Tab-separated table of C-alpha atoms in Angstrom:
chain	number	residue	atom	x	y	z
I	1	SER	CA	105.577	149.996	61.185
I	2	PHE	CA	108.277	147.359	61.665
I	3	LEU	CA	107.470	143.891	60.760
I	4	GLN	CA	109.546	141.504	63.542
I	5	LEU	CA	108.422	137.983	63.236
I	6	GLN	CA	108.257	136.184	66.480
I	7	SER	CA	106.986	132.942	67.596
I	8	LYS	CA	106.805	131.506	70.793
I	9	ASN	CA	105.021	128.148	71.745
I	10	ILE	CA	101.587	128.611	73.979
I	11	PHE	CA	99.017	126.960	76.241
I	12	PRO	CA	94.660	127.381	74.703
I	13	VAL	CA	95.200	130.002	77.845
I	14	ASP	CA	98.617	131.924	77.850
I	15	SER	CA	100.008	135.437	78.344
I	16	ILE	CA	102.749	137.020	76.351
I	17	ASP	CA	104.739	139.580	78.593
I	18	ASP	CA	107.212	142.810	78.066
I	19	LEU	CA	105.360	144.063	75.238
I	20	ALA	CA	105.599	147.785	74.289
I	21	PRO	CA	103.699	150.270	75.412
I	22	ASP	CA	101.384	152.055	72.806
I	23	SER	CA	102.341	150.223	69.988
I	24	THR	CA	100.302	147.709	67.600
I	25	TYR	CA	100.536	143.934	67.807
I	26	CYS	CA	99.342	140.877	65.454
I	27	PHE	CA	98.641	137.671	65.859
I	28	LYS	CA	98.041	134.305	64.670
I	29	VAL	CA	97.947	131.001	65.654
I	30	GLN	CA	98.747	127.404	64.342
I	31	ALA	CA	98.038	123.922	65.920
I	32	ASN	CA	100.734	121.089	66.046
I	33	LEU	CA	100.493	117.897	66.811
I	34	PRO	CA	104.570	117.150	67.736
I	35	MET	CA	104.075	113.235	68.148
I	36	GLU	CA	102.380	112.600	65.291
I	37	GLY	CA	104.710	115.616	62.911
I	38	LYS	CA	101.736	117.081	62.187
I	39	GLN	CA	101.562	120.863	61.606
I	40	GLY	CA	98.484	122.777	60.895
I	41	LEU	CA	97.155	126.185	59.167
I	42	PHE	CA	97.779	129.230	60.743
I	43	SER	CA	94.407	131.162	62.207
I	44	PRO	CA	93.402	134.852	60.275
I	45	ILE	CA	95.298	137.113	61.774
I	46	SER	CA	94.251	139.237	64.865
I	47	CYS	CA	95.926	142.571	65.616
I	48	VAL	CA	95.755	144.908	69.188
I	49	ARG	CA	97.165	148.264	70.208
I	50	THR	CA	98.705	148.581	73.514
I	51	THR	CA	98.181	150.677	76.235
I	52	GLN	CA	100.572	153.642	77.575
I	53	LYS	CA	102.981	152.213	80.088
I	54	VAL	CA	101.198	152.741	83.404
I	55	THR	CA	103.264	151.399	86.656
I	56	ASP	CA	100.851	149.910	89.146
I	57	LEU	CA	102.657	150.633	92.690
I	58	LEU	CA	100.244	147.837	94.328
I	59	CYS	CA	101.714	144.743	92.435
I	60	ALA	CA	104.476	142.821	92.702
I	61	ALA	CA	107.440	143.125	90.446
I	62	ASN	CA	110.686	141.365	89.369
I	63	LEU	CA	109.878	137.619	90.639
I	64	SER	CA	112.528	135.555	90.991
I	65	VAL	CA	113.243	132.106	92.142
I	66	LEU	CA	115.951	131.165	94.719
I	67	ALA	CA	116.874	127.946	94.903
I	68	LEU	CA	119.374	125.791	96.464
I	69	ASN	CA	119.409	121.952	97.765
I	70	MET	CA	115.769	121.644	96.926
I	71	LYS	CA	114.942	124.708	99.275
I	72	PHE	CA	112.840	127.322	97.067
I	73	GLN	CA	111.946	130.853	97.962
I	74	LEU	CA	110.434	133.357	96.062
I	75	LEU	CA	111.644	136.835	95.694
I	76	TRP	CA	109.518	140.193	94.483
I	77	ASN	CA	110.048	143.761	94.532
I	78	ASN	CA	107.416	145.764	96.553
I	79	LEU	CA	107.456	149.155	94.104
I	80	GLY	CA	105.532	151.557	97.043
I	81	ASN	CA	106.439	152.333	100.318
I	82	GLN	CA	102.539	151.786	101.309
I	83	GLU	CA	101.702	148.131	103.310
I	84	VAL	CA	100.403	145.793	100.882
I	85	ASN	CA	99.549	141.825	102.033
I	86	TYR	CA	100.724	139.083	99.535
I	87	THR	CA	99.073	135.885	98.578
I	88	VAL	CA	101.573	133.374	96.535
I	89	GLN	CA	99.458	131.182	94.153
I	90	TYR	CA	100.954	128.102	92.474
I	91	LEU	CA	99.205	125.989	89.382
I	92	HIS	CA	100.686	122.538	87.995
I	93	GLY	CA	101.813	122.742	84.903
I	94	PHE	CA	99.903	120.120	82.877
I	95	GLN	CA	96.725	122.507	83.856
I	96	LYS	CA	97.957	125.243	81.720
I	97	LYS	CA	96.759	123.189	79.125
I	98	LEU	CA	93.338	123.037	79.989
I	99	ASN	CA	91.128	125.807	78.396
I	100	ASP	CA	89.843	127.315	81.507
I	101	HIS	CA	92.178	126.946	84.083
I	102	SER	CA	91.280	130.109	86.451
I	103	ASP	CA	90.283	128.079	89.000
I	104	LYS	CA	92.683	125.313	89.151
I	105	TRP	CA	95.591	127.874	90.795
I	106	ARG	CA	95.962	127.615	94.749
I	107	SER	CA	97.728	129.386	97.763
I	108	VAL	CA	100.972	127.984	98.914
I	109	PRO	CA	100.779	127.408	102.855
I	110	SER	CA	102.247	129.720	104.858
I	111	CYS	CA	102.239	132.527	102.061
I	112	GLU	CA	98.674	133.780	102.658
I	113	ASN	CA	98.230	137.442	103.508
I	114	ILE	CA	101.897	138.424	104.504
I	115	THR	CA	103.922	141.621	104.502
I	116	SER	CA	107.400	140.237	103.634
I	117	THR	CA	108.426	139.849	100.503
I	118	CYS	CA	109.473	136.481	100.058
I	119	CYS	CA	108.075	132.839	100.532
I	120	ASN	CA	109.525	129.430	101.049
I	121	PHE	CA	107.541	126.849	98.666
I	122	SER	CA	109.274	124.105	99.279
I	123	SER	CA	106.375	121.907	100.801
I	124	ILE	CA	104.984	122.153	97.325
I	125	ILE	CA	107.284	120.967	94.819
I	126	THR	CA	107.929	117.284	94.194
I	127	THR	CA	110.541	116.474	91.027
I	128	THR	CA	108.220	115.460	88.864
I	129	GLY	CA	106.661	117.994	86.360
I	130	PHE	CA	106.894	121.694	86.906
I	131	TYR	CA	105.240	124.754	88.490
I	132	TYR	CA	103.581	128.025	87.708
I	133	LEU	CA	103.789	131.077	90.524
I	134	ARG	CA	102.069	134.068	90.744
I	135	VAL	CA	101.672	136.749	93.354
I	136	GLN	CA	98.481	138.515	94.446
I	137	ALA	CA	98.887	141.662	96.061
I	138	SER	CA	95.968	143.130	97.898
I	139	LYS	CA	94.928	146.725	99.838
I	140	GLY	CA	91.269	146.791	101.254
I	141	HIS	CA	88.759	144.743	99.762
I	142	ASN	CA	88.572	146.212	96.694
I	143	GLN	CA	92.203	146.648	95.402
I	144	SER	CA	94.021	143.826	94.009
I	145	CYS	CA	96.598	142.785	91.511
I	146	PHE	CA	98.153	140.026	90.027
I	147	SER	CA	102.087	140.051	89.226
I	148	ARG	CA	103.127	137.988	85.950
I	149	GLU	CA	103.775	134.390	85.951
I	150	ILE	CA	107.054	132.994	86.795
I	151	ARG	CA	108.015	129.076	85.295
I	152	VAL	CA	109.598	126.656	87.628
I	153	GLU	CA	111.210	123.394	86.839
I	154	PRO	CA	112.527	121.593	90.176
I	155	LEU	CA	115.261	119.603	88.810
I	156	LYS	CA	116.696	122.737	86.569
I	157	THR	CA	115.762	125.635	88.769
I	158	ASN	CA	117.620	123.992	91.599
I	159	GLY	CA	121.018	125.237	92.465
I	160	ILE	CA	123.790	122.510	94.042
I	161	GLY	CA	124.828	123.888	97.306
I	162	PRO	CA	128.905	122.743	98.190
I	163	PRO	CA	129.315	119.608	99.796
I	164	GLY	CA	130.795	118.583	103.096
I	165	VAL	CA	134.444	117.461	103.795
I	166	ARG	CA	136.283	115.679	106.780
I	167	LEU	CA	139.726	114.445	106.408
I	168	ASP	CA	141.446	111.866	108.411
I	169	LEU	CA	145.100	109.849	108.250
I	170	SER	CA	145.740	106.046	108.556
I	171	ASP	CA	149.550	105.335	107.637
I	172	ALA	CA	150.706	107.142	104.884
I	173	LEU	CA	147.370	107.744	103.596
I	174	LEU	CA	145.268	110.856	103.398
I	175	HIS	CA	141.376	109.805	103.220
I	176	ILE	CA	138.609	112.108	102.046
I	177	LEU	CA	134.972	111.961	103.368
I	178	ILE	CA	132.537	113.769	101.650
I	179	SER	CA	128.956	115.012	103.043
I	180	PRO	CA	126.630	115.288	99.825
I	181	PRO	CA	125.168	118.800	99.615
I	182	GLY	CA	121.617	118.924	101.529
I	183	GLY	CA	123.276	116.047	103.747
I	184	ALA	CA	123.554	112.584	103.485
I	185	GLU	CA	119.933	112.029	103.901
I	186	ASP	CA	118.720	114.074	101.276
I	187	GLU	CA	118.049	111.507	98.578
I	188	ILE	CA	116.809	113.699	95.736
I	189	MET	CA	120.156	115.457	96.010
I	190	ARG	CA	122.122	112.292	95.678
I	191	ASP	CA	120.001	110.247	93.421
I	192	HIS	CA	118.484	112.639	90.861
I	193	TYR	CA	121.396	114.671	90.206
I	194	ASP	CA	123.600	111.889	89.744
I	195	LEU	CA	126.650	113.621	91.522
I	196	SER	CA	130.333	113.345	91.105
I	197	TYR	CA	132.974	115.314	93.066
I	198	ARG	CA	136.005	117.282	91.638
I	199	ILE	CA	138.530	117.346	94.696
I	200	LEU	CA	141.413	119.739	94.872
I	201	TYR	CA	144.041	119.139	97.338
I	202	TRP	CA	147.478	120.623	97.738
I	203	LYS	CA	150.923	121.211	100.395
I	204	ASN	CA	149.978	124.296	102.193
I	205	SER	CA	153.968	125.381	102.673
I	206	SER	CA	154.999	129.071	103.590
I	207	ASP	CA	158.328	128.632	101.806
I	208	LYS	CA	157.134	127.545	98.736
I	209	GLU	CA	154.074	127.211	96.559
I	210	GLU	CA	153.186	123.779	95.761
I	211	GLU	CA	151.330	122.701	92.820
I	212	VAL	CA	147.696	122.001	92.972
I	213	LYS	CA	146.506	118.304	92.069
I	214	GLN	CA	142.992	117.384	91.172
I	215	LYS	CA	141.148	114.260	90.961
I	216	GLU	CA	137.449	112.820	90.301
I	217	VAL	CA	135.597	110.747	92.171
I	218	LYS	CA	131.913	109.444	92.378
I	219	GLN	CA	131.834	108.168	95.564
I	220	THR	CA	132.149	109.928	98.703
I	221	ILE	CA	135.497	108.709	100.067
I	222	ALA	CA	138.458	109.402	98.322
I	223	THR	CA	142.417	108.721	99.069
I	224	VAL	CA	145.338	110.361	98.573
I	225	PRO	CA	148.490	108.212	98.770
I	226	ASP	CA	152.224	108.566	99.754
I	227	VAL	CA	151.498	111.709	101.545
I	228	SER	CA	154.650	113.290	102.937
I	229	PRO	CA	155.320	113.628	107.136
I	230	SER	CA	155.809	116.566	108.660
I	231	THR	CA	153.548	117.995	106.138
I	232	LEU	CA	150.207	120.660	105.772
I	233	TYR	CA	147.936	118.999	103.324
I	234	CYS	CA	144.822	121.082	102.262
I	235	VAL	CA	141.734	120.132	100.673
I	236	LYS	CA	138.059	121.747	98.938
I	237	VAL	CA	135.799	119.885	97.361
I	238	GLN	CA	132.750	120.612	94.692
I	239	ALA	CA	129.882	118.845	93.673
I	240	PHE	CA	129.039	118.607	89.789
I	241	SER	CA	126.442	117.005	87.675
I	242	GLU	CA	127.075	116.408	84.557
I	243	LEU	CA	123.348	114.935	83.712
I	244	TYR	CA	121.809	118.498	84.300
I	245	ASN	CA	125.432	120.784	83.507
I	246	LYS	CA	125.363	122.071	86.719
I	247	SER	CA	128.487	122.603	89.385
I	248	SER	CA	128.052	123.478	92.759
I	249	ALA	CA	130.527	125.988	94.656
I	250	TYR	CA	134.096	124.621	96.278
I	251	SER	CA	133.539	124.107	99.746
I	252	GLN	CA	135.243	125.829	102.736
I	253	GLN	CA	139.105	125.194	102.758
I	254	GLN	CA	140.140	121.910	105.048
I	255	CYS	CA	143.655	121.210	106.325
I	256	ILE	CA	145.159	118.467	108.135
I	257	HIS	CA	148.698	118.279	109.455
I	258	THR	CA	150.683	114.725	109.205
I	259	PRO	CA	152.388	113.142	111.888
I	260	ALA	CA	156.037	112.584	111.899
I	261	GLY	CA	157.481	109.705	110.285
I	262	THR	CA	158.938	106.412	111.153
I	263	SER	CA	161.870	104.536	109.708
I	264	LEU	CA	160.831	101.367	108.288
I	265	PRO	CA	162.989	98.462	109.551
I	266	LEU	CA	162.015	100.263	113.383
I	267	MET	CA	158.127	99.703	112.222
I	268	ILE	CA	158.415	96.558	111.081
I	269	PHE	CA	160.522	95.324	114.332
I	270	GLY	CA	157.519	97.303	116.579
I	271	ILE	CA	155.343	95.104	114.219
I	272	PHE	CA	157.040	91.831	114.879
I	273	VAL	CA	157.652	92.402	118.638
I	274	GLY	CA	154.122	93.251	118.585
I	275	ALA	CA	152.463	90.279	117.166
I	276	LEU	CA	155.154	87.893	119.086
I	277	LEU	CA	153.092	89.041	122.043
I	278	VAL	CA	149.926	88.595	121.347
I	279	VAL	CA	150.622	85.218	120.256
I	280	LEU	CA	152.579	84.862	124.028
I	281	LEU	CA	149.369	85.840	125.819
I	282	VAL	CA	147.168	83.825	123.784
I	283	ALA	CA	149.103	80.774	123.533
I	284	ALA	CA	150.438	80.407	127.148
I	285	PRO	CA	146.969	80.429	128.976
I	286	LEU	CA	145.612	78.007	126.059
I	287	VAL	CA	148.531	75.445	126.537
I	288	PHE	CA	148.389	75.370	130.445
I	289	VAL	CA	144.799	74.674	130.282
I	290	LEU	CA	145.216	71.770	128.039
I	291	TYR	CA	147.815	70.396	130.178
I	292	GLN	CA	145.630	70.285	133.386
I	293	ALA	CA	143.095	68.667	131.289
I	294	TYR	CA	145.233	66.366	129.903
I	295	ASN	CA	146.479	64.930	133.501
I	296	LYS	CA	143.474	64.821	135.090
I	297	ILE	CA	141.905	62.248	131.980
I	298	LYS	CA	145.255	60.468	132.429
I	299	TYR	CA	144.910	60.139	135.977
I	300	VAL	CA	141.317	59.055	136.010
I	301	PHE	CA	140.937	56.515	132.966
I	302	PHE	CA	144.629	55.676	132.755
I	303	PRO	CA	146.255	55.191	136.910
I	304	SER	CA	149.673	54.841	136.986
I	305	CYS	CA	149.197	53.112	140.537
I	306	GLN	CA	147.816	49.345	139.799
I	307	PRO	CA	146.209	46.844	142.651
I	308	PRO	CA	148.162	44.100	143.280
I	309	LEU	CA	147.674	40.366	141.098
I	310	ASN	CA	145.527	38.848	143.701
I	311	ILE	CA	143.139	41.603	144.526
I	312	GLU	CA	142.825	42.626	140.311
I	313	GLY	CA	141.794	38.845	139.574
I	314	PHE	CA	139.257	38.547	142.772
I	315	GLY	CA	135.472	37.161	141.587
I	316	ALA	CA	136.715	37.990	137.864
I	317	GLN	CA	135.871	41.441	138.186
I	318	PRO	CA	139.101	43.716	137.134
I	319	PHE	CA	140.032	46.923	138.938
I	320	SER	CA	140.737	49.342	136.312
I	321	SER	CA	140.087	52.848	137.986
I	322	PRO	CA	140.621	53.631	142.371
I	323	TYR	CA	137.295	55.857	141.844
I	324	LEU	CA	135.161	52.641	141.114
I	325	ALA	CA	133.525	51.100	144.068
I	326	ALA	CA	134.344	46.868	144.588
I	327	ALA	CA	131.187	44.656	145.178
I	328	GLU	CA	131.208	43.677	148.854
I	329	GLU	CA	131.999	39.905	149.209
I	330	PRO	CA	129.789	37.666	151.394
I	331	VAL	CA	130.809	36.710	154.790
I	332	GLU	CA	129.853	33.874	156.427
I	333	ASN	CA	127.960	34.285	159.901
I	334	CYS	CA	129.819	32.267	162.483
I	335	CYS	CA	129.234	31.548	166.039
I	336	VAL	CA	131.957	30.951	168.849
I	337	ILE	CA	131.309	28.788	171.512
I	338	GLU	CA	133.152	30.576	174.682
I	339	SER	CA	132.778	27.385	177.296
I	340	MET	CA	131.473	23.960	177.890
I	341	ILE	CA	131.039	21.653	180.496
I	342	THR	CA	131.186	18.015	180.371
I	343	GLU	CA	129.279	15.523	182.614
I	344	GLU	CA	132.875	14.934	184.124
I	345	GLY	CA	132.270	18.518	184.959
I	346	ASN	CA	135.425	19.965	183.451
I	347	GLN	CA	135.555	22.837	181.625
I	348	ILE	CA	137.321	23.085	178.487
I	349	ASP	CA	138.708	25.960	177.205
I	350	PHE	CA	138.122	27.478	173.255
I	351	THR	CA	140.762	30.240	173.293
I	352	ASP	CA	142.652	28.944	170.728
I	353	TYR	CA	139.310	27.680	169.258
I	354	LYS	CA	137.779	31.302	169.037
I	355	HIS	CA	141.258	32.864	168.119
I	356	SER	CA	141.396	30.430	165.192
I	357	GLN	CA	137.879	31.325	164.459
I	358	ARG	CA	138.081	35.271	164.112
I	359	SER	CA	141.092	34.850	162.227
I	360	SER	CA	138.963	32.503	159.507
I	361	ARG	CA	136.697	35.441	159.836
I	362	ASP	CA	138.622	38.327	159.758
I	363	SER	CA	140.688	36.669	156.130
I	364	GLY	CA	136.763	35.628	154.773
I	365	ASN	CA	137.290	38.237	151.991
I	366	TYR	CA	140.350	36.605	150.837
I	367	SER	CA	139.343	33.091	151.166
I	368	ASN	CA	137.013	30.866	148.661
I	369	ASP	CA	134.731	28.026	149.578
I	370	ASN	CA	136.748	24.983	150.132
I	371	ASN	CA	138.727	27.089	153.101
I	372	SER	CA	134.419	27.522	154.342
I	373	SER	CA	133.779	23.865	153.982
I	374	GLY	CA	136.904	23.124	155.880
I	375	SER	CA	135.848	25.573	158.915
I	376	LYS	CA	132.844	23.498	158.774
I	377	GLY	CA	134.109	20.037	158.965
I	378	SER	CA	136.665	20.762	161.891
I	379	LYS	CA	133.764	21.881	164.017
I	380	GLU	CA	131.857	19.310	163.506
I	381	THR	CA	134.349	17.031	164.436
I	382	LEU	CA	135.306	18.769	167.514
I	383	GLU	CA	131.610	18.538	168.719
I	384	LYS	CA	131.925	14.735	168.072
I	385	GLU	CA	135.002	14.358	170.432
I	386	ILE	CA	133.752	16.494	173.327
I	387	ILE	CA	129.966	14.363	172.968
């Protein structure tokens, strides 16, 4: 009786929900080629009349998806008080284009024959494509009912949770350290959403209300400069994605109290004294080691005590170092005659001669070849006199 035209893009095998009971609906279908910009002709009109509305207390109803930080939960309602077993099934979106996809439905692991009305199906989700889910309710072996299908596009369906916040102080800077939603190891949240962060910070004082300041950053580290000493600062952060037009709730409020201020001249003097002490502690041992090394090298290679000239020139070998051993000079072997008896029986005393020979031998290190030959000539003369 009413002519209300509605259109919907459907797959070769599809379903239309939420039709009015006990009403007549008419359909016509047109095939399109969007990539080529071509449209076909409409099919002949076909009409069907719906039955009266009957509520099946066995079927799962009001399916909904709760997703946060790529953790997906499927929820539904149990219309009756009777005990029912549920099995959650899923179908890849591209398989809907097949003329017959009834055998392509798969059960979600850990969600088969359960009595609860929720299912965690995060294990089957990837960031590519989309999915259809439905719930099959069964009681005994004869009665079973499928719920309506629900479509899930992971990156669009997923919600962004609040980030983590940690505060730190250094000098007059307030550092804000942000943990991405889902944790630092969640690459999907960090990379696919191209997250940015909106930071609210203010001075929290009981006597007056301070203005809330805001800044936006892409990094997970932000800095608030020129913070006042002895002041309580509070911060909360929101994550958002411009690409998917999504934003998270604000994180829990984090506060930190800045220390009491230090006068600038005193701080400069303290830094100067500290640097001076460091230089002294490092330079003093280094100078001592270098000085000792210099003394050792000078003592070995450049001694201050020089040997006498007559020793230094002996044998044409200079004595440049007291640690270099001198070559041993050859010593002539001598024979000392204590006494002799002549034919006349007189004993000749050679005591003076013995003393002379010993003196010559003791001073052999300082004698030359001429002296040796001279001693040998004196000995021969003496022997001739004795004979």
